[in-house]
Tab-separated table of C-alpha atoms and ligand atoms in Angstrom:
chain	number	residue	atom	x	y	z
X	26	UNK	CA	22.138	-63.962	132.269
X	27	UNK	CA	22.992	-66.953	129.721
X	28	UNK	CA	22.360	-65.719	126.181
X	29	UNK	CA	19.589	-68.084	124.477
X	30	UNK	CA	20.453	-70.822	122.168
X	31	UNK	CA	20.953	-69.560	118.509
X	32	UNK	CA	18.535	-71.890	116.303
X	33	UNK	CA	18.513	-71.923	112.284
X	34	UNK	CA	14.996	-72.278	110.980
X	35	UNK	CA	15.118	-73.715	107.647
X	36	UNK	CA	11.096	-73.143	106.395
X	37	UNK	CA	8.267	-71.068	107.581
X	38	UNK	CA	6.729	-72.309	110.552
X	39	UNK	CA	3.571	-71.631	112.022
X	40	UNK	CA	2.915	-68.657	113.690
X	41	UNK	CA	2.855	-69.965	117.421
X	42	UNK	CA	5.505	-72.315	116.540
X	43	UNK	CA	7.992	-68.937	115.925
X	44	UNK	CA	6.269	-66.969	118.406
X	45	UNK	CA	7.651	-69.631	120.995
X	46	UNK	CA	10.843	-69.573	118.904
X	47	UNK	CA	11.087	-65.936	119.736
X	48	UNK	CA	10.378	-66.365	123.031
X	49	UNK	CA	12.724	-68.899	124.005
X	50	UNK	CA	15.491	-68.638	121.424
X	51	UNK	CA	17.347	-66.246	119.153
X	52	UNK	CA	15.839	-67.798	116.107
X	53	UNK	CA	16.641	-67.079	112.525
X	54	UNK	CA	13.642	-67.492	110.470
X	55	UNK	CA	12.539	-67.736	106.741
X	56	UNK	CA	9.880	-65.612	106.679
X	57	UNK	CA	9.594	-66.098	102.360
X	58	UNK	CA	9.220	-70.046	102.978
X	59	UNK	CA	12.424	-70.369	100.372
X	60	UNK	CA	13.798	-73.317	99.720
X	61	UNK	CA	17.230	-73.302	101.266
X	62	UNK	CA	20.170	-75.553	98.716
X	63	UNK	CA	21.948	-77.753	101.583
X	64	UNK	CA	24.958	-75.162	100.948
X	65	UNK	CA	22.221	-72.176	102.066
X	66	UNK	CA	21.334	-73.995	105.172
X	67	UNK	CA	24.985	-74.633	105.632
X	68	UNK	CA	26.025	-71.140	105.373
X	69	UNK	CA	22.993	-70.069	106.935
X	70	UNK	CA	23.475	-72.282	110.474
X	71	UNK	CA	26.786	-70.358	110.835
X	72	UNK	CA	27.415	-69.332	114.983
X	73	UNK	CA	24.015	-71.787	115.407
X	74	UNK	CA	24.035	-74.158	118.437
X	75	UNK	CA	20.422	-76.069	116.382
X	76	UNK	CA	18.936	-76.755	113.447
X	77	UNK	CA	15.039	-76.960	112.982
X	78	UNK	CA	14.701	-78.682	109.517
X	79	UNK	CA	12.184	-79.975	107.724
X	80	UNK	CA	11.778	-82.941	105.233
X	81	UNK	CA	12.659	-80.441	102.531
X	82	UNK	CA	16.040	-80.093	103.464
X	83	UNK	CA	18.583	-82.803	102.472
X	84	UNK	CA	21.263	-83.461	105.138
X	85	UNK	CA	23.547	-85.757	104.317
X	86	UNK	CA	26.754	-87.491	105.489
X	87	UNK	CA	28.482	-84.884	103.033
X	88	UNK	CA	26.521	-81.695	104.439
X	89	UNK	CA	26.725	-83.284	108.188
X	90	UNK	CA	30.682	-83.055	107.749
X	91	UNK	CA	30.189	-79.169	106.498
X	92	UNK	CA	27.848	-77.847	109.144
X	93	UNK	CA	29.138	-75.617	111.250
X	94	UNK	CA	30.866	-77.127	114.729
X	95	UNK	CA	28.888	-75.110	116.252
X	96	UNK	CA	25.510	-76.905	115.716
X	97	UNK	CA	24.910	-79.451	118.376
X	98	UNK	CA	21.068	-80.578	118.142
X	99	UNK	CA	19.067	-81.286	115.515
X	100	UNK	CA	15.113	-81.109	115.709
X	101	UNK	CA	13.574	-82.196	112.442
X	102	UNK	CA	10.021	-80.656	112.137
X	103	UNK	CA	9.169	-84.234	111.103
X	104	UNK	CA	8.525	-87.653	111.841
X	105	UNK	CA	10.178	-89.085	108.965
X	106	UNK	CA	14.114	-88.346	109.756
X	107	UNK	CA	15.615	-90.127	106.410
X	108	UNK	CA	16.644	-86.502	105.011
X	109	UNK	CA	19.320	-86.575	107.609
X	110	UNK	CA	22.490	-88.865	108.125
X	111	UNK	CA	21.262	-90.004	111.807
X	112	UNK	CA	24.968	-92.135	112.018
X	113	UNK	CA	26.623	-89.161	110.745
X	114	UNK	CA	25.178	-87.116	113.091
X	115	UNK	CA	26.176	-89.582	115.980
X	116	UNK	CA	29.345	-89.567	114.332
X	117	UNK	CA	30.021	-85.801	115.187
X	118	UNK	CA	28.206	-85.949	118.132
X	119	UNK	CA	24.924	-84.183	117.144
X	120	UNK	CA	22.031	-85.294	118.568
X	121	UNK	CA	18.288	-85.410	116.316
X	122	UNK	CA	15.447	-85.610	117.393
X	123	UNK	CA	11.810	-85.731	115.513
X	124	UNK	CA	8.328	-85.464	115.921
X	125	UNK	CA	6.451	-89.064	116.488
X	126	UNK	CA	2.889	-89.454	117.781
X	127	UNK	CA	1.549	-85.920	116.907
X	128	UNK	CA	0.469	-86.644	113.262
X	129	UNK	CA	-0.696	-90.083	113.693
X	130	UNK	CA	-4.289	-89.011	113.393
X	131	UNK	CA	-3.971	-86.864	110.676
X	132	UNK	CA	-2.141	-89.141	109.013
X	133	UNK	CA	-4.026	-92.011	109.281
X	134	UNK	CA	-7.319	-89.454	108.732
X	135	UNK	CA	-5.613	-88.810	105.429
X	136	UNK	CA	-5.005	-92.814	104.936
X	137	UNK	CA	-8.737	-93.369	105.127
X	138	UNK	CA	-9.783	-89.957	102.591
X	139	UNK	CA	-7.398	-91.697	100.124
X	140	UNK	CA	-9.180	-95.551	100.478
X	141	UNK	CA	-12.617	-93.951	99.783
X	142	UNK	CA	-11.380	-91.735	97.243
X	143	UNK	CA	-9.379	-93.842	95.026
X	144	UNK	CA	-12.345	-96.501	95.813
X	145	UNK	CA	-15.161	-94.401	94.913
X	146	UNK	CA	-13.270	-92.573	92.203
X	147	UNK	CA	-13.993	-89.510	93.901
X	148	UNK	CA	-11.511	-87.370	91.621
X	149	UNK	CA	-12.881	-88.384	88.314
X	150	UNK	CA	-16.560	-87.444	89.889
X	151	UNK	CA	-15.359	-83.989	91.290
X	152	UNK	CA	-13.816	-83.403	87.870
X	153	UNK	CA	-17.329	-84.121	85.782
X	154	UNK	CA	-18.950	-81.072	88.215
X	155	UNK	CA	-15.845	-78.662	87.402
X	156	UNK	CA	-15.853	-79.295	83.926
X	157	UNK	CA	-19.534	-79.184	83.683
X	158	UNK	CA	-19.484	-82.478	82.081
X	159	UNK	CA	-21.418	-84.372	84.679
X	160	UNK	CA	-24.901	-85.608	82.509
X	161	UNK	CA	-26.958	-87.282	84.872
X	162	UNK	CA	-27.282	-89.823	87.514
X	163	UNK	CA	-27.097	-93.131	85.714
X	164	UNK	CA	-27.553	-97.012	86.937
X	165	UNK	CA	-23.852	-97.929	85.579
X	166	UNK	CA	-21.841	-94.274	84.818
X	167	UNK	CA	-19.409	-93.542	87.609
X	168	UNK	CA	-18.722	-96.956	89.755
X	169	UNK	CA	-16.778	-97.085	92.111
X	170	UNK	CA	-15.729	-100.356	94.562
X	171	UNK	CA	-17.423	-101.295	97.668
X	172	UNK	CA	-15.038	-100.678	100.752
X	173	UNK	CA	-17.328	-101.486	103.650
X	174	UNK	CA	-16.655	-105.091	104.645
X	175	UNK	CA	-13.527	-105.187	102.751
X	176	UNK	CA	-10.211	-106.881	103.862
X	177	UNK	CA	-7.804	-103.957	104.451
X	178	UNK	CA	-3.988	-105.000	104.657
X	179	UNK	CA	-1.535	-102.764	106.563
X	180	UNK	CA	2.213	-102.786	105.428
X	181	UNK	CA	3.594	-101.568	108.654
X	182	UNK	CA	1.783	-101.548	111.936
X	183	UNK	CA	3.420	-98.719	113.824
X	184	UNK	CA	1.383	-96.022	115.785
X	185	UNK	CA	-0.169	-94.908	111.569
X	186	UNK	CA	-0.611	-98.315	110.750
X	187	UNK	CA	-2.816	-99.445	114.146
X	188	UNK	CA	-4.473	-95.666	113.686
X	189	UNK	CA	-5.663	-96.951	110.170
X	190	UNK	CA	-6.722	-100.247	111.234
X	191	UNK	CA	-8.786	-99.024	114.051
X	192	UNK	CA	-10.574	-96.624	111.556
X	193	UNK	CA	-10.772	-98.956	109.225
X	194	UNK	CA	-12.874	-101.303	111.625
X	195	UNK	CA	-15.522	-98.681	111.884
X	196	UNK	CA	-16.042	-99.997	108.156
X	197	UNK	CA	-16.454	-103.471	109.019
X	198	UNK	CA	-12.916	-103.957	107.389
X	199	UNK	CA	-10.835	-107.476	108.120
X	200	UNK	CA	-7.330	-106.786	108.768
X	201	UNK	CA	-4.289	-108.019	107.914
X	202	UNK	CA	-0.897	-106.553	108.943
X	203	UNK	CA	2.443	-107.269	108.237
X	204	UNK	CA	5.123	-105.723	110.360
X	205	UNK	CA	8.512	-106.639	111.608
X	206	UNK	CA	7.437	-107.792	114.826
X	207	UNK	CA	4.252	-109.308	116.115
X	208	UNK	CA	1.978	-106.681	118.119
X	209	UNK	CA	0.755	-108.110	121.431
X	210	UNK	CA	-2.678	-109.151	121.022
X	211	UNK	CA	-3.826	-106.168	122.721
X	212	UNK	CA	-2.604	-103.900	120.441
X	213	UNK	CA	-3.849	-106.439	117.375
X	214	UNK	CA	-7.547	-106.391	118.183
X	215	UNK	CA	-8.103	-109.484	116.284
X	216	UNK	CA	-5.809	-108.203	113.121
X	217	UNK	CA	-3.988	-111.071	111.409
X	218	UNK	CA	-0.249	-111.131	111.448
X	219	UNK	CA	1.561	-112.326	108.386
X	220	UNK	CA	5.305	-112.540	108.858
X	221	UNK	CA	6.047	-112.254	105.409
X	222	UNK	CA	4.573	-109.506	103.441
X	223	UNK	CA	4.275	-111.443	100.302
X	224	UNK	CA	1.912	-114.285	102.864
X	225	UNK	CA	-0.432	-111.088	103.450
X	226	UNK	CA	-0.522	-109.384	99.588
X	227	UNK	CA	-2.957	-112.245	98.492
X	228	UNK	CA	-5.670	-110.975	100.957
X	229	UNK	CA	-5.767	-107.592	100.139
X	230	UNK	CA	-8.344	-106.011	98.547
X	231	UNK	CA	-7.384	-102.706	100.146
X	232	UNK	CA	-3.455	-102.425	101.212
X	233	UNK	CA	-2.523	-99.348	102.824
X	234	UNK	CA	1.547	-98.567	102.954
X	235	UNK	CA	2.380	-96.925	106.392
X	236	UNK	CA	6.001	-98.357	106.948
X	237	UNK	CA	8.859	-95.958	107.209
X	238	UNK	CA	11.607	-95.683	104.518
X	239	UNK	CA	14.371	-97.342	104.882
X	240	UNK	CA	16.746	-99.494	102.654
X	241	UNK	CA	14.450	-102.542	103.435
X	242	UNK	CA	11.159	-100.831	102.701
X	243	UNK	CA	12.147	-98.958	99.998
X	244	UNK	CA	11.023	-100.436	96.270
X	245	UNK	CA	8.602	-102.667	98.131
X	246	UNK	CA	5.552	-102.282	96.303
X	247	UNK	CA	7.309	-103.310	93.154
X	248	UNK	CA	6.037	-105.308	89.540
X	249	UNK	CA	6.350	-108.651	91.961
X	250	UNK	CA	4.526	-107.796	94.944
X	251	UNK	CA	1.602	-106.171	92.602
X	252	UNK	CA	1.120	-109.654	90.971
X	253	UNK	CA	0.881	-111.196	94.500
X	254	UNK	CA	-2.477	-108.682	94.875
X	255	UNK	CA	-5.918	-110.074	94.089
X	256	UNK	CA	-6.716	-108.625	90.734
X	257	UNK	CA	-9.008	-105.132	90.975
X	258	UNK	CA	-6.683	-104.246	94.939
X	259	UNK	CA	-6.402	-100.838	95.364
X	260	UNK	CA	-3.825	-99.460	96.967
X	261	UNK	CA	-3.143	-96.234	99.648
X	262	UNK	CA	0.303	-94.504	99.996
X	263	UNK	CA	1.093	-92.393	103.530
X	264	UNK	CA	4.275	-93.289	104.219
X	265	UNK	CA	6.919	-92.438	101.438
X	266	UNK	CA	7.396	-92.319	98.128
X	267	UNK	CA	10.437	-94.404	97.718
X	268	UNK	CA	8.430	-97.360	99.076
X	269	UNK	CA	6.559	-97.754	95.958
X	270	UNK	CA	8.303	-98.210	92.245
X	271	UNK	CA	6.648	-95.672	90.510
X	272	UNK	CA	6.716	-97.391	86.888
X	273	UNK	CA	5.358	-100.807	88.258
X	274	UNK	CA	2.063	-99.102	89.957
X	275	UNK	CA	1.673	-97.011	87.049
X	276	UNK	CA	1.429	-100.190	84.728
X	277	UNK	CA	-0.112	-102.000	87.037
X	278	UNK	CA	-3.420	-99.080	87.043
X	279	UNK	CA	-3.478	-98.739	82.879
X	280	UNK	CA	-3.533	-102.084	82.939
X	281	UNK	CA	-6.591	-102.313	85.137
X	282	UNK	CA	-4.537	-104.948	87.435
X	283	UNK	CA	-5.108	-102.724	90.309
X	284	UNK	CA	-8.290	-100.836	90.491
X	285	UNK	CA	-7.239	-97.402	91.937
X	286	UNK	CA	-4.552	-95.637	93.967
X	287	UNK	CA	-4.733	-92.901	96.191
X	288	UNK	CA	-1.192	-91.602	96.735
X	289	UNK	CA	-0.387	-88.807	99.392
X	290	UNK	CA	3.440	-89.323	98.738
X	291	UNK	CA	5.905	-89.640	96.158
X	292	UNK	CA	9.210	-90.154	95.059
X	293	UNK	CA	10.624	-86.510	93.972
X	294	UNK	CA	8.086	-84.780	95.162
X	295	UNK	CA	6.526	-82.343	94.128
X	296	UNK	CA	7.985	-83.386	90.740
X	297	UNK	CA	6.406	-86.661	90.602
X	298	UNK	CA	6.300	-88.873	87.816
X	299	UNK	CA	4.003	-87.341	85.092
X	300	UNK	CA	2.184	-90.201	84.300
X	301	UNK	CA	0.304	-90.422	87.680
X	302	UNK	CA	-1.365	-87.289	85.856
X	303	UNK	CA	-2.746	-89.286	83.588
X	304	UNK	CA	-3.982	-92.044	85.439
X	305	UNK	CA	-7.377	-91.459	85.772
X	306	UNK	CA	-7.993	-94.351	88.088
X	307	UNK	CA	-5.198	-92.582	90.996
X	308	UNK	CA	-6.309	-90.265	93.481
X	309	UNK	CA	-3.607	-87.407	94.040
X	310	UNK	CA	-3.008	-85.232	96.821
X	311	UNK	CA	-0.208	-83.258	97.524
X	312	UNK	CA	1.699	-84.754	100.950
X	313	UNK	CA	-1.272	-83.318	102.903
X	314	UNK	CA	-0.687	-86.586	105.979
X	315	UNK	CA	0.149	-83.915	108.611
X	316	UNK	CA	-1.285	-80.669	107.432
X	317	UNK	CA	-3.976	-79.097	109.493
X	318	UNK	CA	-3.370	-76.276	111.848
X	319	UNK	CA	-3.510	-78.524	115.159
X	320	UNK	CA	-1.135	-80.913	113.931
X	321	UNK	CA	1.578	-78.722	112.137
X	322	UNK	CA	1.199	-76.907	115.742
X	323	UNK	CA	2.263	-79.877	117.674
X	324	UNK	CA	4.648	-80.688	115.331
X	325	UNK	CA	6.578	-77.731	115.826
X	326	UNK	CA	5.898	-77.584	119.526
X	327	UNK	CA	7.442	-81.420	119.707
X	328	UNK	CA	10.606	-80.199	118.362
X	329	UNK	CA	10.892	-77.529	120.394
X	330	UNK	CA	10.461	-79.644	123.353
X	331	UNK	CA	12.992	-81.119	122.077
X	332	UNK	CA	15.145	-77.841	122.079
X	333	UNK	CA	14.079	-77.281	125.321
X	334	UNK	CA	15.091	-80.334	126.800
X	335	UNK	CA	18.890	-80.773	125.008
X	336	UNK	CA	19.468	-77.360	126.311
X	337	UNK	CA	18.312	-78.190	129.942
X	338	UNK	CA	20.318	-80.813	129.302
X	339	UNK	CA	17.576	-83.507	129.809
X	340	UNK	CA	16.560	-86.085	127.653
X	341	UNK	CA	15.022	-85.199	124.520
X	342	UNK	CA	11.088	-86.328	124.182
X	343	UNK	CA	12.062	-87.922	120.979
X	344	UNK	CA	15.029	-89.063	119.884
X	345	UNK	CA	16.664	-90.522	117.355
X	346	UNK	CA	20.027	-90.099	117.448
C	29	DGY	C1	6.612	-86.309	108.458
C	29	DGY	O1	6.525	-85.685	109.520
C	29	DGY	O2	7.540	-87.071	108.222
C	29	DGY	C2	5.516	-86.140	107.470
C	29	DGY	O3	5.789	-86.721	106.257
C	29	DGY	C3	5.155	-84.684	107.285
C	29	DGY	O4	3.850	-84.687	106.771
């Protein structure tokens, strides 16, 4: 009988996600959830033939070189796959794969919590009942901005981005989209392409970020690109955190330039930069895009179909390297 596939398991996975594990492979697990250092995962993926990351982990060219020869697959628990050298992986041969399509709805479900929230101030109001400073109903205390009817633009129309836009059409929303290509206009549904981001900023009242990061993306929604905004735009973050420059948003909502922000990502996470705290016109959560039970599920399952199929020696589902 052919021994199973040895697979290091850098967090804490969901129960049926190991119990498959298990089942299927000799797994090594992290049953505390610690945080591995890239030299623990190293050491830890000794005599492995995969590696189940997650966005947590930081694999780069440098630890890519140092994992053991040994390791032949990677399946990020992911979709996002910048924590990992993809071209040093193809380098050395290893193949990655990730985790696309499972956590578009969730995703884009978070996209749409974050609009209303950072549009309706929906923090600040939760706050007055927890504090027990909420007086009474008033004609002017507590507004928020209208998003019904709004004109929504979407900074990367992938499978998030079109997820958004068709929720955001249950709103009565116009929207705008800038991606690298054109959709077809069957895809669109009557969104309007503008081939330059900077064409689409002016007509945002709402922009939502769902673009991947990359070394173009990255630093888009910088000091520039917030003056190209109409004056009061509030803007959604799902994608990363690197896409944004911190400092520039942060002026940009003391100043009152920009009338909210309702962030889901950041750059550092979880140490973000403190002065998000103190914004009282951002609505925070903490990278919650993918998590609920179904999805973090599916997630795991995708990269174990992934497993599967490397070591049937079929395609993988998803692959990215
Ligand atoms: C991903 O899969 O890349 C997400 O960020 C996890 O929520």
């Amino acid at each position: 009988m052919q021994t199973k596939p040895r697979v290091f398991v850098t967090r804490k996975l969901p129960a049926a996600v190991e119990a498959r594990l298990e089942r299927d492979y000799r797994p090594i697990l992290n049953a505390q959830d610690k945080l591995y250092s890239t030299a623990e995962t190293i050491a830890g993926a000794a005599g492995c033939d995969a590696l189940l990351p997650c966005p947590t982990d930081k694999i780069d060219a440098d630890a890519v070189a140092k994992l053991p020869a040994s390791i032949r697959v990677i399946a990020t628990f992911s979709v996002g796959y910048e924590h990992i050298d993809v071209n040093a992986c193809k380098t050395r041969g290893i193949v990655v794969g990730n985790t696309p399509g499972v956590l578009t709805d969730a995703t884009a479900d978070i996209a749409m919590l974050l609009l209303l929230g950072a549009a309706r101030g929906a923090s600040n109001g939760e706050q007055t009942i927890r504090t027990n400073t909420w007086s009474i109903w008033g004609p002017t205390s507590m507004l928020g901005t209208h998003m019904t009817g709004k004109r929504l633009g979407i900074y990367g129309m992938g499978r998030i981005g079109q997820a958004v836009a068709k929720r955001a059409r249950a709103f009565d929303m116009t929207i705008h989209y800038h991606n690298r290509t054109r959709l077809p206009a069957g895809e669109e549904q009557g969104a309007i392409f503008h081939a330059k981001a900077e064409e689409m900023l002016p007509h945002c009242d709402f922009l939502s970020i769902n673009a991947p990061s990359s070394p173009e993306t990255n630093g888009f929604l910088n000091a520039r690109r917030i003056a190209m905004l109409p004056d009061g735009a509030i803007v959604v973050n799902t994608a990363r955190g690197p896409l944004v420059d911190d400092e520039a948003l942060i002026a940009a909502l003391n100043s009152g330039k920009l009338a909210a922000a309702g962030l889901d990502v950041y750059t550092g996470e979880p140490n973000i930069n403190p002065a998000y705290r103190s914004a009282k016109n951002a609505f925070l959560l903490p990278h919650l895009g993918s998590a609920t039970v179904e999805t973090r599920n599916a997630m795991g399952f995708r990269a174990l179909d992934n497993l599967d199929a490397f070591f049937a020696g079929k395609p993988l589902p998803s692959r990215v390297a």
